[in-house]
mmCIF file with all atom_site columns, C-alpha atoms in Angstrom:
data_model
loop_
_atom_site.group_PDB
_atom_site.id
_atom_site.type_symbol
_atom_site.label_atom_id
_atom_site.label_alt_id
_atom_site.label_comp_id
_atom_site.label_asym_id
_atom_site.label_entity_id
_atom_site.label_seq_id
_atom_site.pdbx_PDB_ins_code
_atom_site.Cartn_x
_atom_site.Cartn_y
_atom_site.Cartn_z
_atom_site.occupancy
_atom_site.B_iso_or_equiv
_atom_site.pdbx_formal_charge
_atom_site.auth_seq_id
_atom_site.auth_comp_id
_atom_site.auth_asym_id
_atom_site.auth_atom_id
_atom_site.pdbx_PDB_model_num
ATOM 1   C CA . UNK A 1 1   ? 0.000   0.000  0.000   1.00 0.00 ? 466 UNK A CA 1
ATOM 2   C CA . UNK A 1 2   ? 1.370   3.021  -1.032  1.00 0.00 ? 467 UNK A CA 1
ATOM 3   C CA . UNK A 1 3   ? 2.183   5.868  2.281   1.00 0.00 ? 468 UNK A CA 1
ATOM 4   C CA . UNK A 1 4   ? -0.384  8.518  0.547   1.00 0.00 ? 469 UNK A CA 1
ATOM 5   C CA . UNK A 1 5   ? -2.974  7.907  -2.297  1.00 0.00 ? 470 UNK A CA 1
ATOM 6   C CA . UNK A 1 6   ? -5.131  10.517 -3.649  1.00 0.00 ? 471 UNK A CA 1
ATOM 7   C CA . UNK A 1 7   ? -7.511  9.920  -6.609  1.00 0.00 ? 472 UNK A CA 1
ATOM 8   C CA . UNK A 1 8   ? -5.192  11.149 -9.978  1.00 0.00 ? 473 UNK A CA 1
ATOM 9   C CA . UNK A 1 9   ? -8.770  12.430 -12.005 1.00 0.00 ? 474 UNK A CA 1
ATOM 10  C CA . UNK A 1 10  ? -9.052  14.422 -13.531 1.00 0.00 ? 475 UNK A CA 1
ATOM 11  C CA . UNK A 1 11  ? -11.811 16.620 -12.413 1.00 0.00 ? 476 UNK A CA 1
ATOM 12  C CA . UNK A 1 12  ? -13.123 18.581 -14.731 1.00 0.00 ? 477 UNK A CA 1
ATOM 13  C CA . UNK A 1 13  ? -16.342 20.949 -13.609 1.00 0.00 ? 478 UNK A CA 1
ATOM 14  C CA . UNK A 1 14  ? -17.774 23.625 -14.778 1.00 0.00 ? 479 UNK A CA 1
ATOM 15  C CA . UNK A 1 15  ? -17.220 27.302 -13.312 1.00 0.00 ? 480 UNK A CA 1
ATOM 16  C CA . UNK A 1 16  ? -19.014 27.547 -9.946  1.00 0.00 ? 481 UNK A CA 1
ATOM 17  C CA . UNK A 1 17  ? -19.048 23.932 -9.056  1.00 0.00 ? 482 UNK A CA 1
ATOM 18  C CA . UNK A 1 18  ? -17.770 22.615 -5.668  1.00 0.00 ? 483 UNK A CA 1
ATOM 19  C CA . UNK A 1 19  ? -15.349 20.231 -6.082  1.00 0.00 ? 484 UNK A CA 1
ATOM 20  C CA . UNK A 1 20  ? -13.486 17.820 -2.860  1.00 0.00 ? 485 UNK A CA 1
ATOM 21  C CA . UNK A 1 21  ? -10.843 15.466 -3.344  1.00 0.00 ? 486 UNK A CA 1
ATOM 22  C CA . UNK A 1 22  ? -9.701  12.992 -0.757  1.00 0.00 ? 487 UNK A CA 1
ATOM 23  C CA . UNK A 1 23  ? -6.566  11.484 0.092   1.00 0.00 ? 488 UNK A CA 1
ATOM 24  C CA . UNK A 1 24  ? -5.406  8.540  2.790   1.00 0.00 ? 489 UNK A CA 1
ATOM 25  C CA . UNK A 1 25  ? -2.631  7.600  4.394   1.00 0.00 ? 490 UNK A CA 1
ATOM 26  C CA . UNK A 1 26  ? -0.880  4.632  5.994   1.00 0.00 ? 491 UNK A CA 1
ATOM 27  C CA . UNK A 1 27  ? 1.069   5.751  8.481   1.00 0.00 ? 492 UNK A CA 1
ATOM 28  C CA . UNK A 1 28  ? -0.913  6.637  11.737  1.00 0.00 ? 493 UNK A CA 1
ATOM 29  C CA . UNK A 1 29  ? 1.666   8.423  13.913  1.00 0.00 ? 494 UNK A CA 1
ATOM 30  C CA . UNK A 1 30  ? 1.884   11.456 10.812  1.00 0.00 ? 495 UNK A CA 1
ATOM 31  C CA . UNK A 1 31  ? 1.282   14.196 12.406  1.00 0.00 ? 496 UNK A CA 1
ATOM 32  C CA . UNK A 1 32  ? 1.527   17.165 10.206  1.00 0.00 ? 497 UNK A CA 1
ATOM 33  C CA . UNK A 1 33  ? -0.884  17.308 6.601   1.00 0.00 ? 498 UNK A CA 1
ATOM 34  C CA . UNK A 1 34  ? -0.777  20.049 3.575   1.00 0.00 ? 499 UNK A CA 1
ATOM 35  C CA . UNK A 1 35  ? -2.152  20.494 0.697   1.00 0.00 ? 500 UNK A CA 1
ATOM 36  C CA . UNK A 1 36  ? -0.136  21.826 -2.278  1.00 0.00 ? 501 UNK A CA 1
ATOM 37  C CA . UNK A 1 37  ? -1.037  23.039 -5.086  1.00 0.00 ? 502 UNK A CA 1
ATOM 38  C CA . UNK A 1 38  ? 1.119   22.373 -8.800  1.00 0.00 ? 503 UNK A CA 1
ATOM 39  C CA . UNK A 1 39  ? 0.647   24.284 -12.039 1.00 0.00 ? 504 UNK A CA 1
ATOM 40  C CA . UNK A 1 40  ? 1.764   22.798 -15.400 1.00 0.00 ? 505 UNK A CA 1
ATOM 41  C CA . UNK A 1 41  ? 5.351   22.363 -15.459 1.00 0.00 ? 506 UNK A CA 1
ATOM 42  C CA . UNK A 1 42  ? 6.203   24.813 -12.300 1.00 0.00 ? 507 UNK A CA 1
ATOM 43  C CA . UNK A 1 43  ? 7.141   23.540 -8.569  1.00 0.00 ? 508 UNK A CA 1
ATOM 44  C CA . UNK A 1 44  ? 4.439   22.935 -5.997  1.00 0.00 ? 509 UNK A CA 1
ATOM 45  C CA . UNK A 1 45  ? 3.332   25.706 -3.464  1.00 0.00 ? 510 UNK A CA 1
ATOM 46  C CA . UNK A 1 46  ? 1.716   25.457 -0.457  1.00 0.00 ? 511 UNK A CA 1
ATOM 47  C CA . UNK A 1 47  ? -2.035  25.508 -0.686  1.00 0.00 ? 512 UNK A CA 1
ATOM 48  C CA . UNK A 1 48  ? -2.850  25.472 3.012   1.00 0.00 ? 513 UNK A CA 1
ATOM 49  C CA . UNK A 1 49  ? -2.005  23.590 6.113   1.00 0.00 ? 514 UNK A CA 1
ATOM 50  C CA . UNK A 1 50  ? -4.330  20.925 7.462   1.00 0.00 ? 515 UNK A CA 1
ATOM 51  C CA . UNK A 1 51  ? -5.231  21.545 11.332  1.00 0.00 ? 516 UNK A CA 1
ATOM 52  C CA . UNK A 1 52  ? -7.208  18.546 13.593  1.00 0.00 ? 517 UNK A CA 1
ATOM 53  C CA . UNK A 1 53  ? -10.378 20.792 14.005  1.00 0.00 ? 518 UNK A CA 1
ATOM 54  C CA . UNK A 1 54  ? -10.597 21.787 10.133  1.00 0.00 ? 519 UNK A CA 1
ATOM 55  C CA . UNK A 1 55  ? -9.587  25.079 8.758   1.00 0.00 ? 520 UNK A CA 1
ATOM 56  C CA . UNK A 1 56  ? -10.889 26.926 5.937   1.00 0.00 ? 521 UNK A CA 1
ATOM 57  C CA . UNK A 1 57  ? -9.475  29.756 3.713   1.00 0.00 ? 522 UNK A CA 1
ATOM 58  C CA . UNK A 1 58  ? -11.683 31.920 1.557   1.00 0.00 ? 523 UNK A CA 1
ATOM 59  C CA . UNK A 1 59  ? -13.131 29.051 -1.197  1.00 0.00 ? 524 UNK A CA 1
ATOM 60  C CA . UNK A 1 60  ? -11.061 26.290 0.364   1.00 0.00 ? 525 UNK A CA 1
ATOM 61  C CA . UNK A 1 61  ? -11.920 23.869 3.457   1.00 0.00 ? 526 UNK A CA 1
ATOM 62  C CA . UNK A 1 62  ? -9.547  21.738 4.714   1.00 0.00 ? 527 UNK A CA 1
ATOM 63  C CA . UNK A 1 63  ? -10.347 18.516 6.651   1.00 0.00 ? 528 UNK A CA 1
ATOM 64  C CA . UNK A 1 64  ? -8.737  15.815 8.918   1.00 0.00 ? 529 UNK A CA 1
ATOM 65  C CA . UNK A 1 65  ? -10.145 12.232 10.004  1.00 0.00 ? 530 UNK A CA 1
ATOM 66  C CA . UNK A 1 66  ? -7.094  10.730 12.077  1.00 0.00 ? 531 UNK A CA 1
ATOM 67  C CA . UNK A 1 67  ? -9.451  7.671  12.714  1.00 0.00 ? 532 UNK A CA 1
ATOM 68  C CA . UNK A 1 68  ? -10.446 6.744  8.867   1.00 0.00 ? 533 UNK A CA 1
ATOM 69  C CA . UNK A 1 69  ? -6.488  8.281  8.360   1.00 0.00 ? 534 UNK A CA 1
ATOM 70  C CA . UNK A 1 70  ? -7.687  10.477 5.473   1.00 0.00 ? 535 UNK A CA 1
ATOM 71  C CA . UNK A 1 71  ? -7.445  14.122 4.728   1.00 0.00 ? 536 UNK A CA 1
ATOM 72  C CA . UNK A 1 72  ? -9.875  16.298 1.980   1.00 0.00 ? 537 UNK A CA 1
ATOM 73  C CA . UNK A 1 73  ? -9.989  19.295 0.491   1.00 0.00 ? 538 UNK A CA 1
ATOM 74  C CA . UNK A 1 74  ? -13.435 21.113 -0.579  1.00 0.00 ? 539 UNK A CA 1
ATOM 75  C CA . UNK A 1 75  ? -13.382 24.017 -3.386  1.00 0.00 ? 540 UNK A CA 1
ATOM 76  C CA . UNK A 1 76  ? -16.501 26.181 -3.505  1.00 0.00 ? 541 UNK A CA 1
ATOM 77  C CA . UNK A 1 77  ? -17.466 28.478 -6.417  1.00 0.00 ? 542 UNK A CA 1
ATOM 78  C CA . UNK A 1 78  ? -14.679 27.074 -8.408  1.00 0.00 ? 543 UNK A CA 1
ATOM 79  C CA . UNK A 1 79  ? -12.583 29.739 -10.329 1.00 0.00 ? 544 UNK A CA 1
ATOM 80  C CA . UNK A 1 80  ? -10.614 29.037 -13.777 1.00 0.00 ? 545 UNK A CA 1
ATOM 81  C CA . UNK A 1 81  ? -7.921  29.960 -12.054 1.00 0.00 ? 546 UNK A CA 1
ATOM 82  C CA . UNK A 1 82  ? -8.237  26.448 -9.578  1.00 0.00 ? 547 UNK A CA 1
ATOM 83  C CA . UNK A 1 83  ? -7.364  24.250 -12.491 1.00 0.00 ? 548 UNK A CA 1
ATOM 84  C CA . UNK A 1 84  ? -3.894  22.729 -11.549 1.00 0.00 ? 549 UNK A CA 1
ATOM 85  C CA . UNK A 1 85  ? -3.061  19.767 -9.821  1.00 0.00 ? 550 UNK A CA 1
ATOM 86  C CA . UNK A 1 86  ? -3.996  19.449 -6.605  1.00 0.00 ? 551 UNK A CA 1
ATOM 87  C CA . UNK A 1 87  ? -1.037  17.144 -4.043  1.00 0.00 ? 552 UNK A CA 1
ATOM 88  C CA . UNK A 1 88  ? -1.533  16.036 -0.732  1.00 0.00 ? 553 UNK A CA 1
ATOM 89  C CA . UNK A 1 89  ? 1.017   16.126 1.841   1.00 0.00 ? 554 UNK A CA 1
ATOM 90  C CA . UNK A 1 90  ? 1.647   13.664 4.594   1.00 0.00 ? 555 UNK A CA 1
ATOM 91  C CA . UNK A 1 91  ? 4.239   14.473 7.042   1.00 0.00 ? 556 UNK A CA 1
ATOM 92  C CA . UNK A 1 92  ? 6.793   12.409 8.379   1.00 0.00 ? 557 UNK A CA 1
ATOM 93  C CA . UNK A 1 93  ? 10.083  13.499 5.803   1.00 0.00 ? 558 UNK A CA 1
ATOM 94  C CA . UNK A 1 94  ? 7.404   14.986 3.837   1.00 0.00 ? 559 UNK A CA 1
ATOM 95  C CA . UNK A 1 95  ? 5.245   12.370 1.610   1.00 0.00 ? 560 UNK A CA 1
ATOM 96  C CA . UNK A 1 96  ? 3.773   13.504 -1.578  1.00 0.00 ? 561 UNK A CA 1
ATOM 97  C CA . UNK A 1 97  ? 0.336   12.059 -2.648  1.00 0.00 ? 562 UNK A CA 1
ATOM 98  C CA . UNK A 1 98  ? 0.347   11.701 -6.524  1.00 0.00 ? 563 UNK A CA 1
ATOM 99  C CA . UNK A 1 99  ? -1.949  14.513 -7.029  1.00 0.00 ? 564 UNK A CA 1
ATOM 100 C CA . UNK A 1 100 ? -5.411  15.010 -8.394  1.00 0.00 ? 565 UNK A CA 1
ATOM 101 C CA . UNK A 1 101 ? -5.896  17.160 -11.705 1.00 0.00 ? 566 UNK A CA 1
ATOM 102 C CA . UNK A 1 102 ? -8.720  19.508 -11.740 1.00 0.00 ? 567 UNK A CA 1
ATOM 103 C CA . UNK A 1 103 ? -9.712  20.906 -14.524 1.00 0.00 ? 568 UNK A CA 1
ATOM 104 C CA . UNK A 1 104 ? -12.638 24.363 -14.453 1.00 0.00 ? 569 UNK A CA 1
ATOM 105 C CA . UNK A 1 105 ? -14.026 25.187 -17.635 1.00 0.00 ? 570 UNK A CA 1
ATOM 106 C CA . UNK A 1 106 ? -16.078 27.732 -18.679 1.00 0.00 ? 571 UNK A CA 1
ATOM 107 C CA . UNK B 2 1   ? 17.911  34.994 -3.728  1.00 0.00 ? 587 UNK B CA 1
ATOM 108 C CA . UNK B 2 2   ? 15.970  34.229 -0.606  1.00 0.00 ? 588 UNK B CA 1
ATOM 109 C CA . UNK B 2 3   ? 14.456  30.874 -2.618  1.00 0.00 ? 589 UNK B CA 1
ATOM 110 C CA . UNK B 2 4   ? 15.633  27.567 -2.900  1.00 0.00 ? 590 UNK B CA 1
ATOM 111 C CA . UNK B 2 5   ? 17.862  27.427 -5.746  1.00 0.00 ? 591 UNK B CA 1
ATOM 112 C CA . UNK B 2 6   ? 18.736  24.480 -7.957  1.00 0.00 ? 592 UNK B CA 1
ATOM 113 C CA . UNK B 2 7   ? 21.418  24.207 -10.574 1.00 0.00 ? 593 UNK B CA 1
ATOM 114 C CA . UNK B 2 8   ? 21.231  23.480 -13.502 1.00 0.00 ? 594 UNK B CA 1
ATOM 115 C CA . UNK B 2 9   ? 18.058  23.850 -14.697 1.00 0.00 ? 595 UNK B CA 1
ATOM 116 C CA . UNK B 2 10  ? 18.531  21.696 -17.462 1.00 0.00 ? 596 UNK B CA 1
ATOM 117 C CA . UNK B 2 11  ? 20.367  18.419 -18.275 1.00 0.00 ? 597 UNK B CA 1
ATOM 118 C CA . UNK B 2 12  ? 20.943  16.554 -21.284 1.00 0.00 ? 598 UNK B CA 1
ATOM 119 C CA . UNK B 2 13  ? 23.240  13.659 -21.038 1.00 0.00 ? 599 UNK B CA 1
ATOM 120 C CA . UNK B 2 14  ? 24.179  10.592 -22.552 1.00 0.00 ? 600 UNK B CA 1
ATOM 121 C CA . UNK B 2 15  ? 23.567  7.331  -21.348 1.00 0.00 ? 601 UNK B CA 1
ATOM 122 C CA . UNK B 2 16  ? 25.908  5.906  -19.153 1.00 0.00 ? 602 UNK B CA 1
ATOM 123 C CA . UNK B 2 17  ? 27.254  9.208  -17.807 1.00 0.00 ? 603 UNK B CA 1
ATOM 124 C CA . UNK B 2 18  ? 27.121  10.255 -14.765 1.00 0.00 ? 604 UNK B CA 1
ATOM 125 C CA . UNK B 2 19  ? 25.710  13.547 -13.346 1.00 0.00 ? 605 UNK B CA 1
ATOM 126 C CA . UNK B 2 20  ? 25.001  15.848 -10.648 1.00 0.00 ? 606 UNK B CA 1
ATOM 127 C CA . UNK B 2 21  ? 22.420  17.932 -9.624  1.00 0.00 ? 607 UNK B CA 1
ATOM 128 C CA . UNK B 2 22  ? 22.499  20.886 -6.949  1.00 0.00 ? 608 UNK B CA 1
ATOM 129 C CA . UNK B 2 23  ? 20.417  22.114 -4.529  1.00 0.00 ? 609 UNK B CA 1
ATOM 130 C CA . UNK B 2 24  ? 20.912  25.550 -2.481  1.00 0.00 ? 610 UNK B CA 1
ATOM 131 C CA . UNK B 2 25  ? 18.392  25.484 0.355   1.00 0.00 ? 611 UNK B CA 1
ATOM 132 C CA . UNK B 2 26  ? 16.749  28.562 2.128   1.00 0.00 ? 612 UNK B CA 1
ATOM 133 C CA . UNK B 2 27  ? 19.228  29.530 4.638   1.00 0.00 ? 613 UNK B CA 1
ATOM 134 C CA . UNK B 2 28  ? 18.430  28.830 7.734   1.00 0.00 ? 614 UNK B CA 1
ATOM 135 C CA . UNK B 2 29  ? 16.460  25.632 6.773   1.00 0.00 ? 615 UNK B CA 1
ATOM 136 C CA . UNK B 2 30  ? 17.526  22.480 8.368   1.00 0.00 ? 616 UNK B CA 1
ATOM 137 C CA . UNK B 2 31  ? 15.704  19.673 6.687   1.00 0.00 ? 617 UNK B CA 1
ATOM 138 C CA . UNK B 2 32  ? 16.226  18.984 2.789   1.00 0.00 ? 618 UNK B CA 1
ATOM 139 C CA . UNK B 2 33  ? 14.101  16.949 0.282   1.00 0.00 ? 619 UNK B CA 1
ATOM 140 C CA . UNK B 2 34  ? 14.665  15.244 -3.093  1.00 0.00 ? 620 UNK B CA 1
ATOM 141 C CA . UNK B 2 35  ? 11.351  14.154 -5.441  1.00 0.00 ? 621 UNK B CA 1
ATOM 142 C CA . UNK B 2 36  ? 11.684  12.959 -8.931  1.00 0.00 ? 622 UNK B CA 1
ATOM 143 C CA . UNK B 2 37  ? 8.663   13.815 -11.044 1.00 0.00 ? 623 UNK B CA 1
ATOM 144 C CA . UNK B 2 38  ? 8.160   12.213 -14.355 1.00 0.00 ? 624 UNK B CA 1
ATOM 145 C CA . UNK B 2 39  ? 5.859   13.693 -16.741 1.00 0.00 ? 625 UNK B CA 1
ATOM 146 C CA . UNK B 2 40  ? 2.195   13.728 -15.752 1.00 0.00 ? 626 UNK B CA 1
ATOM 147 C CA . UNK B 2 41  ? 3.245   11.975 -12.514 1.00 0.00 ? 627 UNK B CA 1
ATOM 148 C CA . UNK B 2 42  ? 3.291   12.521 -9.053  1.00 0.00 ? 628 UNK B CA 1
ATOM 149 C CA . UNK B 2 43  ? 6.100   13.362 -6.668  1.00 0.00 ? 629 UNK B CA 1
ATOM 150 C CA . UNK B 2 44  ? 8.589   10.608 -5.882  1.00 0.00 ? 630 UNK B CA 1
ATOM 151 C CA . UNK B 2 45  ? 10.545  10.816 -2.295  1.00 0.00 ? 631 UNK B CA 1
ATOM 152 C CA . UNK B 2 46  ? 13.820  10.211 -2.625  1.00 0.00 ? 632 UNK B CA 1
ATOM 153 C CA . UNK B 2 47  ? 15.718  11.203 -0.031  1.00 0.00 ? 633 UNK B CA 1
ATOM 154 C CA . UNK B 2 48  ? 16.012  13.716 3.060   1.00 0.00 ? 634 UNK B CA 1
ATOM 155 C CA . UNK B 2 49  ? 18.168  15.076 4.964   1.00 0.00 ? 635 UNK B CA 1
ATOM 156 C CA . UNK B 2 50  ? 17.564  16.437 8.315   1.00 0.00 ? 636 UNK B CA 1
ATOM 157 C CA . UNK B 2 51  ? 20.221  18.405 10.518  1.00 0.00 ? 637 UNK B CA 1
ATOM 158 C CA . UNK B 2 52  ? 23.015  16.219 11.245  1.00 0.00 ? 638 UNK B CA 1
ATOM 159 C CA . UNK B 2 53  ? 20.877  13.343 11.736  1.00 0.00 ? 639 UNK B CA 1
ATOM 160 C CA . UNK B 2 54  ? 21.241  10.180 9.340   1.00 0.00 ? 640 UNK B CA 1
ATOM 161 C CA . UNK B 2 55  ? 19.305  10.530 6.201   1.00 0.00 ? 641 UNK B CA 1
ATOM 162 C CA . UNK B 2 56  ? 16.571  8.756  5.416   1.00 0.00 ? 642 UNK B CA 1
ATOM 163 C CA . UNK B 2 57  ? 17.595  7.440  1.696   1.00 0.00 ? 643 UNK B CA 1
ATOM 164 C CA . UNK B 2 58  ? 14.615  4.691  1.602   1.00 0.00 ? 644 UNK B CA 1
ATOM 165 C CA . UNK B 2 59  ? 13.230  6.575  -1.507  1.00 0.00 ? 645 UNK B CA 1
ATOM 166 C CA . UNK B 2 60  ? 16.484  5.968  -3.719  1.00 0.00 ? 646 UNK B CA 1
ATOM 167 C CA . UNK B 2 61  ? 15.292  4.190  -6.792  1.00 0.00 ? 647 UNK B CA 1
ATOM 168 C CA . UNK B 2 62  ? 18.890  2.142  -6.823  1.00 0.00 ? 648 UNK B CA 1
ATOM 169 C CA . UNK B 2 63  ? 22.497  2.159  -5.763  1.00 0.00 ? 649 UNK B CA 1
ATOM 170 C CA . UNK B 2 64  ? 23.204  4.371  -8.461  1.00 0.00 ? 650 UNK B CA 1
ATOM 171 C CA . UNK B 2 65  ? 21.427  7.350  -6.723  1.00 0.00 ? 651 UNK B CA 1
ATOM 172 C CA . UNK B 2 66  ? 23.202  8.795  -3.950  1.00 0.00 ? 652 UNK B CA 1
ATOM 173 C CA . UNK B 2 67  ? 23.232  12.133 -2.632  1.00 0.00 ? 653 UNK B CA 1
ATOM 174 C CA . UNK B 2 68  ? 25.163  14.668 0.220   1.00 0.00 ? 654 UNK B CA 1
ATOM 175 C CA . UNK B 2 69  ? 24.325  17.773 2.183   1.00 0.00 ? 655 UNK B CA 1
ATOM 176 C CA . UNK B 2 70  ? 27.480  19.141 3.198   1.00 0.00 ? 656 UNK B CA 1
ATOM 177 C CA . UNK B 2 71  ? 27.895  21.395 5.947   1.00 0.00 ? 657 UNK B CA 1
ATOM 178 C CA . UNK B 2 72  ? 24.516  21.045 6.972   1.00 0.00 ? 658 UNK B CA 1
ATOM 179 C CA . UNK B 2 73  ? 23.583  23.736 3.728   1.00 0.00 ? 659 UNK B CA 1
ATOM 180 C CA . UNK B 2 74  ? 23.743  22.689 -0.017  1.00 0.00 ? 660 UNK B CA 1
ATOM 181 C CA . UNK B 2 75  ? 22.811  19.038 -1.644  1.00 0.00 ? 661 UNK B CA 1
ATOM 182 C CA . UNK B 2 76  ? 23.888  17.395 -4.475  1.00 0.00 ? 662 UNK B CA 1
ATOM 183 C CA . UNK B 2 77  ? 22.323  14.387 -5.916  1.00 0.00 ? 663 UNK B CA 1
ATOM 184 C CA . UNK B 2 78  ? 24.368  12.123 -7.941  1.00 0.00 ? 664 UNK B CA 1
ATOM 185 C CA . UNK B 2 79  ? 22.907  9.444  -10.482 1.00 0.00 ? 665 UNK B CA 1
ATOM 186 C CA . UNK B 2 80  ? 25.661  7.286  -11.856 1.00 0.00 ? 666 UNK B CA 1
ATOM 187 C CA . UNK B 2 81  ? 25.801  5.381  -15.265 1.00 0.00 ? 667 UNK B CA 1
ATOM 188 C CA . UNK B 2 82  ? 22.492  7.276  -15.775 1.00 0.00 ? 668 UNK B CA 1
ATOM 189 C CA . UNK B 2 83  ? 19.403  5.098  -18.647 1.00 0.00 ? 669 UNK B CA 1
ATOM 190 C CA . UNK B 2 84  ? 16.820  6.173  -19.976 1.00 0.00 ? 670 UNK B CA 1
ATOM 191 C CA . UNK B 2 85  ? 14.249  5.995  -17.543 1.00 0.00 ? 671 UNK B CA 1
ATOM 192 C CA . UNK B 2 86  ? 16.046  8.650  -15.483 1.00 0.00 ? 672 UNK B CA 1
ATOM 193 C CA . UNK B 2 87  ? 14.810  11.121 -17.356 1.00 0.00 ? 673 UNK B CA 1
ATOM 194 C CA . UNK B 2 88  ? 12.434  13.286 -15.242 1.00 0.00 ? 674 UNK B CA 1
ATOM 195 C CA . UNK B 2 89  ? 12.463  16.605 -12.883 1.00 0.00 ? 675 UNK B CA 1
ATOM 196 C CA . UNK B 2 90  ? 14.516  16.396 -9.934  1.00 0.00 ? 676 UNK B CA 1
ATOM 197 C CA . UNK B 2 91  ? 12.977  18.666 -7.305  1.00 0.00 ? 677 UNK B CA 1
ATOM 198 C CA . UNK B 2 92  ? 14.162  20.053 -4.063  1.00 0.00 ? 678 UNK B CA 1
ATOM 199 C CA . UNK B 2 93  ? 12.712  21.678 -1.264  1.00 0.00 ? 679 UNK B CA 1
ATOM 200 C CA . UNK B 2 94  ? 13.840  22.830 2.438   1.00 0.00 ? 680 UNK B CA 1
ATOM 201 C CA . UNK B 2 95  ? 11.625  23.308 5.210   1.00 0.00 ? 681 UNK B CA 1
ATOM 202 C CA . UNK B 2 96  ? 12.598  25.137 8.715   1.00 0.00 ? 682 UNK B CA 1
ATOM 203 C CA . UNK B 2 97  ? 12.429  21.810 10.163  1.00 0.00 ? 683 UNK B CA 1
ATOM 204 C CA . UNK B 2 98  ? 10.909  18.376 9.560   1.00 0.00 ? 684 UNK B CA 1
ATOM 205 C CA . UNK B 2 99  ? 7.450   17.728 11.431  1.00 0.00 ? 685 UNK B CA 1
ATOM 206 C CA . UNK B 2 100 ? 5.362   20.359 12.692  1.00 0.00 ? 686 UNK B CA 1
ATOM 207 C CA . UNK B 2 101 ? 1.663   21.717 12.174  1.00 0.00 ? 687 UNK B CA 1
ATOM 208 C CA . UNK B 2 102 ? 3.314   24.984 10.101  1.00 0.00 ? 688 UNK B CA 1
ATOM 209 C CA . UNK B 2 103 ? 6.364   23.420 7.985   1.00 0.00 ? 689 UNK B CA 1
ATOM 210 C CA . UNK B 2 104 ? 5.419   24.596 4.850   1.00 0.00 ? 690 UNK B CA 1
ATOM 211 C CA . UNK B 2 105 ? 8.481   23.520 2.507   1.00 0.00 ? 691 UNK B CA 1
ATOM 212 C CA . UNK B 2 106 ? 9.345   25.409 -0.005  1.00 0.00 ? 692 UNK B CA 1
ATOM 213 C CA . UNK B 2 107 ? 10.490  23.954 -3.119  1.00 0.00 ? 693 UNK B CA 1
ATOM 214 C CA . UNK B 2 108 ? 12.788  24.952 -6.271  1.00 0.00 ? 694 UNK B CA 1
ATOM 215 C CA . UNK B 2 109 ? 12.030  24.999 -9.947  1.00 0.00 ? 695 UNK B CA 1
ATOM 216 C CA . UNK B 2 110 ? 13.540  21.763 -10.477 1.00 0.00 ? 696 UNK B CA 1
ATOM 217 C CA . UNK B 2 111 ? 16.102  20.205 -12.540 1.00 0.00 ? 697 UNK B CA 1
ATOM 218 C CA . UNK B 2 112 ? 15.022  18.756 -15.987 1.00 0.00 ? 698 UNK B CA 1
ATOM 219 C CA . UNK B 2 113 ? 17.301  15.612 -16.555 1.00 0.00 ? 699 UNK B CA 1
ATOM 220 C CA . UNK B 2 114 ? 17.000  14.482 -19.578 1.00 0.00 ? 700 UNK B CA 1
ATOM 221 C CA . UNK B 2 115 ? 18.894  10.774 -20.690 1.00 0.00 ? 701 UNK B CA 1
ATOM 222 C CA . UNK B 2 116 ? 19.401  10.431 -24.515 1.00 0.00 ? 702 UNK B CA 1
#
């Protein structure tokens, strides 16, 4: 079983939409969770951080189940600007999900 | 700059050669991480170092991969006798330290290695 698995996609939804992607992990003592965000052919940037309670930040909510050991990310009014693909981070030495590809169209 | 800096940006080589990539952290940062990326795929761990602890090398594809941080600062990632299917992005990123709720690491544009 792979440390982190996300769902590769793609997405693709129309302008508007709400959109969530999931992603679990293996490793129950990880204790730190991101979400980055990667562009065609650029490095990956730090979306936002994953806290216990849940945290949210503008269009994007952030979530954390330590007892089903999965993470998700919810986009609301998706923008054309969202479409990029979407990596979830586990930490312990930093574990990369394989990202999800989201495409918004008009 | 204050980024993380990688060097060179591109890589052609022949098969069979070997060649190294490297990686200026963020100053200041004390843990250091090496992903591969082939096209259209996700990031592969390689390796990371973390102060002057051991490293944790269990992502290294094969003995020909190996890689350094000297001095606690810069990395360089050596792939020996280098084939084919070596050809991908070599990323590297730095965080202020390893675990914690607000290590965002910060990554640099990447090496493109590509094996002819």
């Amino acid at each position: 079983r792979k440390e982190v698995e996300q769902d590769p996609g793609p997405f693709n939804v129309p302008e508007g939409a709400t959109v969530a992607f999931n992603c679990t992990y293996s490793n129950s003592a990880s204790q730190s969770f991101f979400w980055y965000r990667q562009d065609c052919r650029k490095e990956p940037k730090l979306l936002m951080s994953v806290y216990s309670s849940g945290n949210e930040d503008g269009r994007f909510t952030a979530q954390l189940n330590r007892a089903s050991q999965y993470i998700s990310l919810l986009i609301r009014d998706s923008k054309l600007s969202d479409s990029a693909t979407y990596l979830c981070v586990v930490n312990l030495a930093m574990r990369f999900g394989a990202g999800t590809r989201l495409t918004v169209k008009p | 700059g204050a980024g993380v800096s990688q060097s060179p940006s591109n890589k052609v080589t022949e098969k069979g050669k070997d060649v190294e990539l490297r990686c200026d952290p963020i100053s200041g940062h004390t843990a250091l991480y090496w992903y591969r990326q082939s096209l259209g795929q996700g990031l592969e761990f390689l390796i990371y170092f973390q102060g002057n602890s051991a490293p944790d090398k269990s992502g290294l594809p094969s003995d020909r991969f190996s890689a350094e941080r000297t001095g606690g600062s810069v990395s360089t990632l050596t792939i020996q006798r280098t084939q084919q299917e070596d050809s991908a992005v070599y990323l590297c990123a730095s965080s202020s330290e390893a675990t914690g709720m607000n290590t965002e690491a910060f990554f640099g544009q990447g090496t493109r290695l590509t094996v002819v």
